[in-house]
Short mmCIF file of C-alpha atoms in Angstrom, two decimals:
data_model
loop_
_atom_site.label_atom_id
_atom_site.label_comp_id
_atom_site.label_asym_id
_atom_site.label_seq_id
_atom_site.Cartn_x
_atom_site.Cartn_y
_atom_site.Cartn_z
CA UNK A 1 -14.68 -10.67 -2.48
CA UNK A 2 -11.35 -9.02 -0.64
CA UNK A 3 -9.32 -6.59 -2.34
CA UNK A 4 -5.60 -7.35 -1.75
CA UNK A 5 -3.51 -3.71 -2.74
CA UNK A 6 0.21 -3.20 -2.82
CA UNK A 7 1.13 0.42 -2.52
CA UNK A 8 4.25 0.34 -4.12
CA UNK A 9 7.19 2.66 -5.49
CA UNK A 10 10.83 1.90 -6.22
CA UNK A 11 11.36 5.59 -5.36
CA UNK A 12 11.57 6.90 -1.62
CA UNK A 13 9.97 9.92 -0.55
CA UNK A 14 6.72 9.92 -2.22
CA UNK A 15 4.15 9.27 0.41
CA UNK A 16 3.73 5.72 0.15
CA UNK A 17 3.72 4.68 3.81
CA UNK A 18 1.80 7.74 4.56
CA UNK A 19 -1.06 6.45 2.12
CA UNK A 20 -0.80 2.87 3.42
CA UNK A 21 -1.47 3.98 7.03
CA UNK A 22 -4.15 6.95 5.90
CA UNK A 23 -6.10 4.83 3.38
CA UNK A 24 -6.47 2.06 5.90
CA UNK A 25 -7.76 4.68 8.33
CA UNK A 26 -10.00 6.10 6.07
CA UNK A 27 -11.43 2.76 4.67
CA UNK A 28 -11.87 1.82 8.35
CA UNK A 29 -13.95 5.08 8.75
CA UNK A 30 -16.10 3.78 5.82
CA UNK A 31 -17.07 0.78 7.77
CA UNK A 32 -14.59 -1.56 5.57
CA UNK A 33 -12.85 -4.25 7.49
CA UNK A 34 -8.71 -3.66 6.78
CA UNK A 35 -5.88 -5.40 7.19
CA UNK A 36 -2.73 -3.21 7.01
CA UNK A 37 0.87 -5.12 6.41
CA UNK A 38 3.75 -3.32 6.88
CA UNK A 39 6.50 -4.94 4.63
CA UNK A 40 9.08 -2.31 4.81
CA UNK A 41 12.06 -3.05 7.42
CA UNK A 42 11.69 0.48 8.35
CA UNK A 43 8.48 -0.19 10.00
CA UNK A 44 7.02 3.24 9.33
CA UNK A 45 3.67 1.85 8.78
CA UNK A 46 3.66 0.13 12.18
CA UNK A 47 4.57 3.03 14.24
CA UNK A 48 2.29 5.49 12.38
CA UNK A 49 -0.52 2.99 13.17
CA UNK A 50 0.58 3.73 17.00
CA UNK A 51 2.57 0.42 17.47
CA UNK A 52 6.26 0.10 18.41
CA UNK A 53 8.31 -1.91 16.61
CA UNK A 54 10.01 -3.57 19.52
CA UNK A 55 6.79 -4.39 21.22
CA UNK A 56 5.63 -6.94 18.38
CA UNK A 57 5.51 -10.50 19.68
CA UNK A 58 5.57 -11.64 16.09
CA UNK A 59 5.97 -9.53 12.70
CA UNK A 60 5.98 -9.85 9.51
CA UNK A 61 9.49 -11.57 9.60
CA UNK A 62 8.04 -14.55 11.72
CA UNK A 63 5.31 -14.91 8.56
CA UNK A 64 7.57 -14.69 5.95
CA UNK A 65 9.89 -17.47 7.47
CA UNK A 66 6.98 -19.31 8.31
CA UNK A 67 7.76 -19.48 11.98
CA UNK A 68 4.55 -18.36 12.96
CA UNK A 69 0.75 -18.37 11.36
CA UNK A 70 -0.33 -15.00 9.99
CA UNK A 71 -3.01 -14.98 12.49
CA UNK A 72 -0.55 -14.72 15.35
CA UNK A 73 1.18 -11.64 13.70
CA UNK A 74 -2.19 -9.37 13.05
CA UNK A 75 -2.91 -7.03 15.78
CA UNK A 76 -5.91 -4.70 16.58
CA UNK A 77 -5.03 -1.04 16.56
CA UNK A 78 -6.79 1.95 18.06
CA UNK A 79 -7.18 3.32 14.64
CA UNK A 80 -9.79 1.10 13.27
CA UNK A 81 -8.03 -1.25 11.38
CA UNK A 82 -5.86 -4.64 12.17
CA UNK A 83 -2.18 -4.47 11.56
CA UNK A 84 0.48 -6.91 10.64
CA UNK A 85 3.87 -4.88 11.71
CA UNK A 86 7.28 -5.18 10.45
CA UNK A 87 10.61 -4.02 12.41
CA UNK A 88 14.49 -4.40 11.08
CA UNK A 89 14.47 -7.97 11.35
CA UNK A 90 12.62 -8.17 7.87
CA UNK A 91 15.93 -7.02 6.46
CA UNK A 92 17.77 -10.17 6.60
CA UNK A 93 14.94 -12.32 5.73
CA UNK A 94 15.71 -12.57 1.96
CA UNK A 95 18.68 -14.96 2.59
CA UNK A 96 16.64 -17.57 4.43
CA UNK A 97 14.37 -17.71 1.72
CA UNK A 98 16.74 -19.37 -1.25
CA UNK A 99 16.04 -22.90 -0.90
CA UNK A 100 12.28 -22.40 -0.08
CA UNK A 101 9.48 -23.75 -2.14
CA UNK A 102 7.33 -21.30 -3.64
CA UNK A 103 9.32 -18.50 -2.26
CA UNK A 104 7.50 -16.08 -4.39
CA UNK A 105 4.10 -17.07 -3.07
CA UNK A 106 4.54 -17.46 0.94
CA UNK A 107 2.74 -14.21 1.65
CA UNK A 108 -0.02 -15.33 -0.64
CA UNK A 109 -0.44 -18.55 1.04
CA UNK A 110 -0.45 -16.99 4.40
CA UNK A 111 -3.11 -14.12 3.31
CA UNK A 112 -5.12 -16.77 1.86
CA UNK A 113 -5.89 -18.43 5.03
CA UNK A 114 -7.09 -15.12 6.87
CA UNK A 115 -8.72 -12.85 3.57
CA UNK A 116 -12.31 -13.87 4.14
CA UNK A 117 -12.17 -11.80 7.17
CA UNK A 118 -11.34 -8.50 5.58
CA UNK A 119 -12.75 -6.08 2.48
CA UNK A 120 -9.38 -4.84 1.91
CA UNK A 121 -5.81 -5.88 2.58
CA UNK A 122 -3.38 -3.11 1.90
CA UNK A 123 0.60 -3.95 1.70
CA UNK A 124 3.24 -1.25 2.40
CA UNK A 125 5.85 -2.38 0.36
CA UNK A 126 9.71 -1.21 0.67
CA UNK A 127 11.19 1.34 -1.77
CA UNK A 128 13.07 -1.62 -3.40
CA UNK A 129 12.56 -4.71 -5.43
CA UNK A 130 13.71 -7.48 -3.51
CA UNK A 131 12.02 -10.93 -2.78
CA UNK A 132 10.04 -9.50 0.02
CA UNK A 133 8.16 -6.74 -2.62
CA UNK A 134 7.85 -9.68 -5.21
CA UNK A 135 5.89 -11.55 -2.35
CA UNK A 136 3.73 -8.77 -2.03
CA UNK A 137 3.06 -8.02 -5.39
CA UNK A 138 2.48 -12.00 -6.12
CA UNK A 139 -0.17 -11.75 -3.29
CA UNK A 140 -1.98 -8.56 -4.67
CA UNK A 141 -4.50 -7.99 -6.99
CA UNK A 142 -3.77 -4.51 -7.88
CA UNK A 143 -1.13 -2.11 -7.11
CA UNK A 144 -1.47 1.53 -5.69
CA UNK A 145 1.21 3.84 -7.02
CA UNK A 146 1.93 7.03 -5.02
CA UNK A 147 4.21 9.55 -6.84
CA UNK A 148 5.09 12.96 -6.54
CA UNK A 149 4.38 15.15 -9.93
CA UNK A 150 8.29 16.03 -10.43
CA UNK A 151 11.07 15.85 -12.76
CA UNK A 152 11.89 12.03 -13.49
CA UNK A 153 8.86 10.99 -11.78
CA UNK A 154 7.44 9.57 -15.26
CA UNK A 155 10.58 7.75 -16.04
CA UNK A 156 10.46 5.92 -12.50
CA UNK A 157 6.64 5.08 -13.19
CA UNK A 158 7.46 3.47 -16.28
CA UNK A 159 10.09 1.35 -14.64
CA UNK A 160 7.71 -0.01 -11.99
CA UNK A 161 4.88 -0.46 -14.79
CA UNK A 162 7.46 -2.67 -16.53
CA UNK A 163 8.08 -4.53 -13.24
CA UNK A 164 4.26 -5.01 -12.60
CA UNK A 165 4.11 -6.27 -16.13
CA UNK A 166 6.86 -8.83 -15.79
CA UNK A 167 5.39 -10.33 -12.86
CA UNK A 168 1.73 -10.16 -14.32
CA UNK A 169 3.46 -12.47 -17.08
CA UNK A 170 5.22 -14.67 -15.15
CA UNK A 171 4.30 -14.72 -11.34
CA UNK A 172 0.72 -13.45 -10.94
CA UNK A 173 -1.59 -13.03 -13.79
CA UNK A 174 -4.20 -11.18 -11.84
CA UNK A 175 -1.85 -8.23 -10.74
CA UNK A 176 -2.77 -4.79 -12.52
CA UNK A 177 -2.13 -1.22 -11.76
CA UNK A 178 -5.05 -0.26 -9.77
CA UNK A 179 -4.31 3.47 -9.74
CA UNK A 180 -1.78 6.19 -9.57
CA UNK A 181 -1.80 8.59 -6.92
CA UNK A 182 -0.43 11.89 -7.20
CA UNK A 183 0.84 12.87 -3.65
CA UNK A 184 2.70 15.82 -2.05
CA UNK A 185 0.67 17.97 -4.86
CA UNK A 186 1.20 21.83 -4.92
CA UNK A 187 -1.35 23.16 -7.79
CA UNK A 188 0.53 26.49 -7.69
CA UNK A 189 3.50 24.90 -9.32
CA UNK A 190 3.86 24.67 -13.27
CA UNK A 191 5.89 21.60 -13.25
CA UNK A 192 3.50 19.94 -10.86
CA UNK A 193 0.67 20.54 -13.36
CA UNK A 194 2.71 19.77 -16.51
CA UNK A 195 3.52 16.50 -15.06
CA UNK A 196 0.10 15.89 -13.87
CA UNK A 197 -1.32 16.32 -17.09
CA UNK A 198 1.14 14.05 -18.84
CA UNK A 199 0.42 11.57 -16.11
CA UNK A 200 -2.96 11.71 -17.39
CA UNK A 201 -2.30 11.52 -20.98
CA UNK A 202 -0.23 8.47 -20.43
CA UNK A 203 -2.59 6.42 -17.86
CA UNK A 204 -5.54 7.85 -18.39
CA UNK A 205 -8.45 6.78 -15.89
CA UNK A 206 -5.86 4.53 -14.03
CA UNK A 207 -4.72 8.05 -12.51
CA UNK A 208 -7.13 8.47 -9.40
CA UNK A 209 -8.97 11.87 -9.49
CA UNK A 210 -8.32 12.22 -6.06
CA UNK A 211 -4.77 14.40 -5.26
CA UNK A 212 -2.97 14.42 -2.05
CA UNK A 213 -1.84 17.85 -1.24
CA UNK A 214 1.34 18.99 0.25
CA UNK A 215 -0.16 19.21 4.11
CA UNK A 216 1.77 20.09 7.23
CA UNK A 217 -0.46 18.24 9.54
CA UNK A 218 -0.18 15.39 7.30
CA UNK A 219 3.60 15.45 7.69
CA UNK A 220 3.29 15.83 11.50
CA UNK A 221 0.96 12.89 12.12
CA UNK A 222 3.44 10.06 12.19
CA UNK A 223 5.44 11.43 14.59
CA UNK A 224 2.51 11.16 17.14
CA UNK A 225 1.73 7.74 15.95
CA UNK A 226 -1.44 7.82 14.50
CA UNK A 227 -3.20 8.44 11.09
CA UNK A 228 -4.22 11.79 10.25
CA UNK A 229 -7.59 11.27 10.96
CA UNK A 230 -7.16 11.03 14.64
CA UNK A 231 -4.36 13.80 14.76
CA UNK A 232 -6.51 16.42 12.66
CA UNK A 233 -9.54 15.14 11.17
CA UNK A 234 -10.33 18.54 9.67
CA UNK A 235 -7.29 19.01 7.51
CA UNK A 236 -7.02 18.87 3.99
CA UNK A 237 -4.87 16.04 4.09
CA UNK A 238 -7.46 13.88 6.05
CA UNK A 239 -10.28 15.04 3.64
CA UNK A 240 -8.27 14.04 0.70
CA UNK A 241 -7.51 10.43 2.07
CA UNK A 242 -11.39 10.24 2.86
CA UNK A 243 -11.98 11.15 -0.57
CA UNK A 244 -9.35 8.74 -1.99
CA UNK A 245 -11.06 5.67 0.03
CA UNK A 246 -14.33 6.63 -1.32
CA UNK A 247 -13.21 6.71 -4.78
CA UNK A 248 -11.47 3.52 -4.46
CA UNK A 249 -14.73 1.83 -3.08
CA UNK A 250 -16.88 3.16 -5.53
CA UNK A 251 -14.24 1.87 -8.25
CA UNK A 252 -14.12 -1.22 -6.57
CA UNK A 253 -17.86 -1.96 -7.16
CA UNK A 254 -17.25 -1.33 -10.82
CA UNK A 255 -13.96 -3.56 -10.91
CA UNK A 256 -15.97 -6.41 -9.22
CA UNK A 257 -19.15 -5.83 -12.11
CA UNK A 258 -16.51 -6.02 -14.92
CA UNK A 259 -15.12 -9.28 -13.63
CA UNK A 260 -18.48 -11.00 -13.27
CA UNK A 261 -18.95 -9.89 -16.76
CA UNK A 262 -15.39 -11.89 -18.15
CA UNK A 263 -16.11 -14.48 -15.54
#
């Protein structure tokens, strides 16, 4: 069974794209078949996967506008996973969707055609709630929420949780929070630890055990167009994302077993 996971946070600068790219690479190292979909017009996940935005023959824009089949937009990367890239053309797509039927489900319908070829499909969302992000949330089974343990973070997380709940009730009854991921984590900071503890008290086992540390090598890797595992595999950042991938796989087995019992 394919797991389709949106990686989302309405706040920027929390390690969302870093998580999308490095989780995709880490799952691929664990021999999982992975597709990473870049749905952010900035195209950072595309570039972080070693693909230049101006070299895309077809992109997320073509798929959302239904100008090309999703198969045509999927690239094989040097990083072990497949990629559907994005560029700035995606920013203007929403205006063209107003009159389309099932406009919230365009991505879901496209993914359904190829989902069986993958174990994991990860969707890197833009840090805003627009119709493109709604498409991602309607296509996904779960949401991974990267967040920095800082002041006001819990308030932003509450807003995103409410958004997910609304979409669950009105558009996608399968959607749930798959996990909250603590990123840019500095265990020496009292504030970081206080927010982390409050997060666990609110969300319990929805908080991943793995934390992603603040790490220089992790910050450098995107500039070289590669995931951290290809840039500095012995770094703390690389080890953390491998641990996250292993935790996600283990968690997924329990999740599937629970689904089987309720089916």
